[in-house]
Amino acid sequence: MDETIKLHDRQFKVLIPAARIDEAVTDVARRINSDYAARETPLFLGVLNGSFMFLSDLMKKIEFNCELSFVKLASYEGTGSTGEVKNLIGLNNDLAGRHVVIVEDIVDTGGSIEHMVRELERHRPASIEICTLFFKPASYARTIPVRYRALEIGNEFIVGYGLDYNQLGRNLKDVYVVTE
Ligand code: 5GP
Ligand code: MG
């Protein structure tokens, strides 16, 4: 567990082991199960690519009837958030009157998620909540509430469990942090 791995030009070491991630996913699933049990067929909307592993593990712990779909919102390159926000693509569900849970890998400054919520609100859903695996409280600079945060971390750059460094590292079962 102490060894480092190399992705492109950088070294990474384990920050959060798989077992800790699993506990956090279980906790957040328990909260969602209790909050949504009485609501009409909630829709989980996974934000590709980073959320695929989280969403897969989360869904196995959801105990009510629900639907699942994916969207994409590409805004990120390298190890720093660019601030540039691109379009929401791949949405082909009728969201009117639906209870929507956006599932994200990580909320950093909040720019991406705010843009996405604004876009989705135009479709008149009954409710929208955000569920993110990782949340960076010191970096978050928006006002929209992020209701479900599985794990809070500092401002370090992480990879693994779906998150990438220039497309590498998504397959790792633990979460790694860049060294130096
Ligand atoms: P925000 O718009 O909240 O600043 O940035 C959100 C996006 O930036 C995330 O969806 C993710 O793609 C990327 N991002 C932010 N922090 C990290 C990080 O520590 N590691 C990785 N791999 N991506 C990150
Ligand atoms: Mg993302």
mmCIF file of C-alpha atoms in Angstrom, residues 10-174:
data_model
loop_
_atom_site.group_PDB
_atom_site.id
_atom_site.type_symbol
_atom_site.label_atom_id
_atom_site.label_comp_id
_atom_site.label_asym_id
_atom_site.label_seq_id
_atom_site.Cartn_x
_atom_site.Cartn_y
_atom_site.Cartn_z
ATOM 1 C CA ARG A 10 3.810 12.211 -12.013
ATOM 2 C CA GLN A 11 4.123 9.930 -8.985
ATOM 3 C CA PHE A 12 1.055 9.122 -6.871
ATOM 4 C CA LYS A 13 0.590 7.419 -3.486
ATOM 5 C CA VAL A 14 -2.511 5.975 -1.790
ATOM 6 C CA LEU A 15 -4.620 8.562 0.033
ATOM 7 C CA ILE A 16 -7.899 6.679 0.590
ATOM 8 C CA PRO A 17 -7.992 2.869 0.503
ATOM 9 C CA ALA A 18 -10.860 1.019 -1.192
ATOM 10 C CA ALA A 19 -12.346 -0.143 2.134
ATOM 11 C CA ARG A 20 -12.720 3.470 3.335
ATOM 12 C CA ILE A 21 -14.377 4.460 0.055
ATOM 13 C CA ASP A 22 -16.815 1.558 0.414
ATOM 14 C CA GLU A 23 -17.799 2.716 3.923
ATOM 15 C CA ALA A 24 -18.420 6.241 2.645
ATOM 16 C CA VAL A 25 -20.519 4.972 -0.276
ATOM 17 C CA THR A 26 -22.563 2.854 2.145
ATOM 18 C CA ASP A 27 -23.184 5.890 4.383
ATOM 19 C CA VAL A 28 -24.312 8.110 1.539
ATOM 20 C CA ALA A 29 -26.541 5.323 0.115
ATOM 21 C CA ARG A 30 -28.187 4.936 3.519
ATOM 22 C CA ARG A 31 -29.032 8.655 3.583
ATOM 23 C CA ILE A 32 -30.426 8.593 0.049
ATOM 24 C CA ASN A 33 -32.458 5.456 0.813
ATOM 25 C CA SER A 34 -34.116 7.179 3.733
ATOM 26 C CA ASP A 35 -34.664 10.534 1.953
ATOM 27 C CA TYR A 36 -36.057 9.101 -1.300
ATOM 28 C CA ALA A 37 -37.983 6.006 -0.164
ATOM 29 C CA ALA A 38 -41.371 7.740 -0.519
ATOM 30 C CA ARG A 39 -40.664 9.629 -3.757
ATOM 31 C CA GLU A 40 -41.952 8.607 -7.185
ATOM 32 C CA THR A 41 -39.216 6.793 -9.201
ATOM 33 C CA PRO A 42 -36.149 8.985 -8.691
ATOM 34 C CA LEU A 43 -33.713 9.411 -11.600
ATOM 35 C CA PHE A 44 -29.968 9.154 -10.985
ATOM 36 C CA LEU A 45 -27.997 11.156 -13.523
ATOM 37 C CA GLY A 46 -24.342 10.131 -13.586
ATOM 38 C CA VAL A 47 -21.823 12.639 -14.913
ATOM 39 C CA LEU A 48 -19.358 10.818 -17.182
ATOM 40 C CA ASN A 49 -16.586 9.852 -17.187
ATOM 41 C CA GLY A 50 -15.430 10.232 -13.599
ATOM 42 C CA SER A 51 -18.536 9.028 -11.770
ATOM 43 C CA PHE A 52 -18.842 5.591 -13.392
ATOM 44 C CA MET A 53 -17.272 3.542 -10.590
ATOM 45 C CA PHE A 54 -18.936 5.473 -7.754
ATOM 46 C CA LEU A 55 -22.311 5.293 -9.470
ATOM 47 C CA SER A 56 -21.949 1.566 -10.054
ATOM 48 C CA ASP A 57 -21.171 0.862 -6.379
ATOM 49 C CA LEU A 58 -23.791 3.360 -5.159
ATOM 50 C CA MET A 59 -26.585 1.843 -7.265
ATOM 51 C CA LYS A 60 -25.997 -1.602 -5.763
ATOM 52 C CA LYS A 61 -26.839 -0.113 -2.360
ATOM 53 C CA ILE A 62 -30.015 1.740 -3.450
ATOM 54 C CA GLU A 63 -33.138 -0.040 -2.230
ATOM 55 C CA PHE A 64 -36.005 1.735 -4.056
ATOM 56 C CA ASN A 65 -37.122 1.560 -7.694
ATOM 57 C CA CYS A 66 -35.178 4.122 -9.677
ATOM 58 C CA GLU A 67 -33.946 5.007 -13.151
ATOM 59 C CA LEU A 68 -30.394 5.664 -14.256
ATOM 60 C CA SER A 69 -28.997 7.748 -17.078
ATOM 61 C CA PHE A 70 -25.729 9.462 -17.998
ATOM 62 C CA VAL A 71 -24.694 12.904 -19.159
ATOM 63 C CA LYS A 72 -21.355 14.450 -19.947
ATOM 64 C CA LEU A 73 -19.979 17.856 -19.059
ATOM 65 C CA ALA A 74 -16.335 18.209 -20.006
ATOM 66 C CA SER A 75 -14.573 21.135 -18.321
ATOM 67 C CA TYR A 76 -11.260 19.802 -17.187
ATOM 68 C CA GLU A 77 -7.731 19.088 -18.361
ATOM 69 C CA GLY A 78 -4.534 18.304 -16.472
ATOM 70 C CA THR A 79 -4.243 18.878 -12.724
ATOM 71 C CA GLY A 80 -5.988 22.244 -12.333
ATOM 72 C CA SER A 81 -9.572 23.239 -12.946
ATOM 73 C CA THR A 82 -9.573 25.455 -16.042
ATOM 74 C CA GLY A 83 -12.615 27.458 -15.050
ATOM 75 C CA GLU A 84 -13.945 26.864 -18.543
ATOM 76 C CA VAL A 85 -17.343 25.147 -18.605
ATOM 77 C CA LYS A 86 -18.545 23.173 -21.616
ATOM 78 C CA ASN A 87 -22.002 22.096 -22.670
ATOM 79 C CA LEU A 88 -24.136 19.450 -21.090
ATOM 80 C CA ILE A 89 -24.485 16.608 -23.597
ATOM 81 C CA GLY A 90 -26.368 13.318 -23.758
ATOM 82 C CA LEU A 91 -29.509 14.328 -21.898
ATOM 83 C CA ASN A 92 -32.421 12.490 -23.479
ATOM 84 C CA ASN A 93 -34.757 12.060 -20.534
ATOM 85 C CA ASP A 94 -37.902 14.069 -19.925
ATOM 86 C CA LEU A 95 -37.079 15.609 -16.547
ATOM 87 C CA ALA A 96 -40.386 17.392 -16.000
ATOM 88 C CA GLY A 97 -41.776 16.488 -12.588
ATOM 89 C CA ARG A 98 -38.927 14.055 -11.852
ATOM 90 C CA HIS A 99 -36.807 13.759 -8.710
ATOM 91 C CA VAL A 100 -33.255 14.003 -10.055
ATOM 92 C CA VAL A 101 -30.077 13.050 -8.202
ATOM 93 C CA ILE A 102 -26.928 14.207 -10.009
ATOM 94 C CA VAL A 103 -24.026 11.850 -9.294
ATOM 95 C CA GLU A 104 -20.559 13.424 -9.590
ATOM 96 C CA ASP A 105 -17.059 12.141 -8.943
ATOM 97 C CA ILE A 106 -15.782 15.357 -7.378
ATOM 98 C CA VAL A 107 -16.941 18.896 -6.711
ATOM 99 C CA ASP A 108 -13.995 21.297 -6.615
ATOM 100 C CA THR A 109 -14.812 24.991 -7.226
ATOM 101 C CA GLY A 110 -18.421 24.064 -8.025
ATOM 102 C CA GLY A 111 -18.421 25.727 -11.449
ATOM 103 C CA SER A 112 -19.343 22.550 -13.345
ATOM 104 C CA ILE A 113 -22.115 21.514 -11.033
ATOM 105 C CA GLU A 114 -23.655 24.978 -10.865
ATOM 106 C CA HIS A 115 -23.746 25.176 -14.649
ATOM 107 C CA MET A 116 -25.329 21.735 -14.832
ATOM 108 C CA VAL A 117 -28.017 22.464 -12.226
ATOM 109 C CA ARG A 118 -28.927 25.664 -14.078
ATOM 110 C CA GLU A 119 -29.306 23.726 -17.337
ATOM 111 C CA LEU A 120 -31.386 20.965 -15.726
ATOM 112 C CA GLU A 121 -33.698 23.405 -13.949
ATOM 113 C CA ARG A 122 -34.926 24.591 -17.352
ATOM 114 C CA HIS A 123 -36.558 21.139 -17.732
ATOM 115 C CA ARG A 124 -38.744 21.728 -14.626
ATOM 116 C CA PRO A 125 -37.841 18.688 -12.501
ATOM 117 C CA ALA A 126 -39.686 18.205 -9.188
ATOM 118 C CA SER A 127 -36.351 18.353 -7.360
ATOM 119 C CA ILE A 128 -32.612 18.281 -7.983
ATOM 120 C CA GLU A 129 -29.984 17.204 -5.460
ATOM 121 C CA ILE A 130 -26.268 16.651 -5.911
ATOM 122 C CA CYS A 131 -24.458 13.541 -4.720
ATOM 123 C CA THR A 132 -20.679 13.674 -5.005
ATOM 124 C CA LEU A 133 -18.069 11.143 -3.996
ATOM 125 C CA PHE A 134 -15.484 13.833 -3.179
ATOM 126 C CA PHE A 135 -15.978 17.403 -2.044
ATOM 127 C CA LYS A 136 -13.236 20.033 -1.600
ATOM 128 C CA PRO A 137 -14.672 22.446 1.014
ATOM 129 C CA ALA A 138 -11.688 24.823 0.875
ATOM 130 C CA SER A 139 -12.093 25.211 -2.878
ATOM 131 C CA TYR A 140 -15.893 25.357 -3.170
ATOM 132 C CA ALA A 141 -16.911 28.877 -4.176
ATOM 133 C CA ARG A 142 -20.588 28.573 -5.137
ATOM 134 C CA THR A 143 -23.829 28.778 -3.225
ATOM 135 C CA ILE A 144 -25.847 25.835 -4.540
ATOM 136 C CA PRO A 145 -26.150 23.184 -1.843
ATOM 137 C CA VAL A 146 -24.260 19.924 -2.302
ATOM 138 C CA ARG A 147 -26.455 17.686 -0.190
ATOM 139 C CA TYR A 148 -24.668 14.339 -0.375
ATOM 140 C CA ARG A 149 -20.897 14.382 0.059
ATOM 141 C CA ALA A 150 -19.396 10.943 0.597
ATOM 142 C CA LEU A 151 -15.871 12.168 1.450
ATOM 143 C CA GLU A 152 -14.361 15.607 2.043
ATOM 144 C CA ILE A 153 -10.733 16.190 1.080
ATOM 145 C CA GLY A 154 -8.244 19.091 0.961
ATOM 146 C CA ASN A 155 -7.130 20.866 -2.187
ATOM 147 C CA GLU A 156 -4.823 18.055 -3.324
ATOM 148 C CA PHE A 157 -5.164 16.486 -6.769
ATOM 149 C CA ILE A 158 -6.461 12.921 -6.603
ATOM 150 C CA VAL A 159 -6.865 10.021 -9.055
ATOM 151 C CA GLY A 160 -8.355 6.535 -8.986
ATOM 152 C CA TYR A 161 -11.804 5.000 -8.509
ATOM 153 C CA GLY A 162 -13.009 6.657 -11.711
ATOM 154 C CA LEU A 163 -10.963 9.866 -11.482
ATOM 155 C CA ASP A 164 -8.162 10.401 -13.986
ATOM 156 C CA TYR A 165 -4.953 12.256 -14.607
ATOM 157 C CA ASN A 166 -5.068 12.965 -18.349
ATOM 158 C CA GLN A 167 -7.186 9.828 -18.824
ATOM 159 C CA LEU A 168 -4.987 7.477 -16.769
ATOM 160 C CA GLY A 169 -5.837 6.080 -13.333
ATOM 161 C CA ARG A 170 -9.595 5.582 -13.641
ATOM 162 C CA ASN A 171 -9.269 1.821 -13.115
ATOM 163 C CA LEU A 172 -7.505 2.050 -9.720
ATOM 164 C CA LYS A 173 -9.590 0.726 -6.809
ATOM 165 C CA ASP A 174 -7.926 3.000 -4.226
#
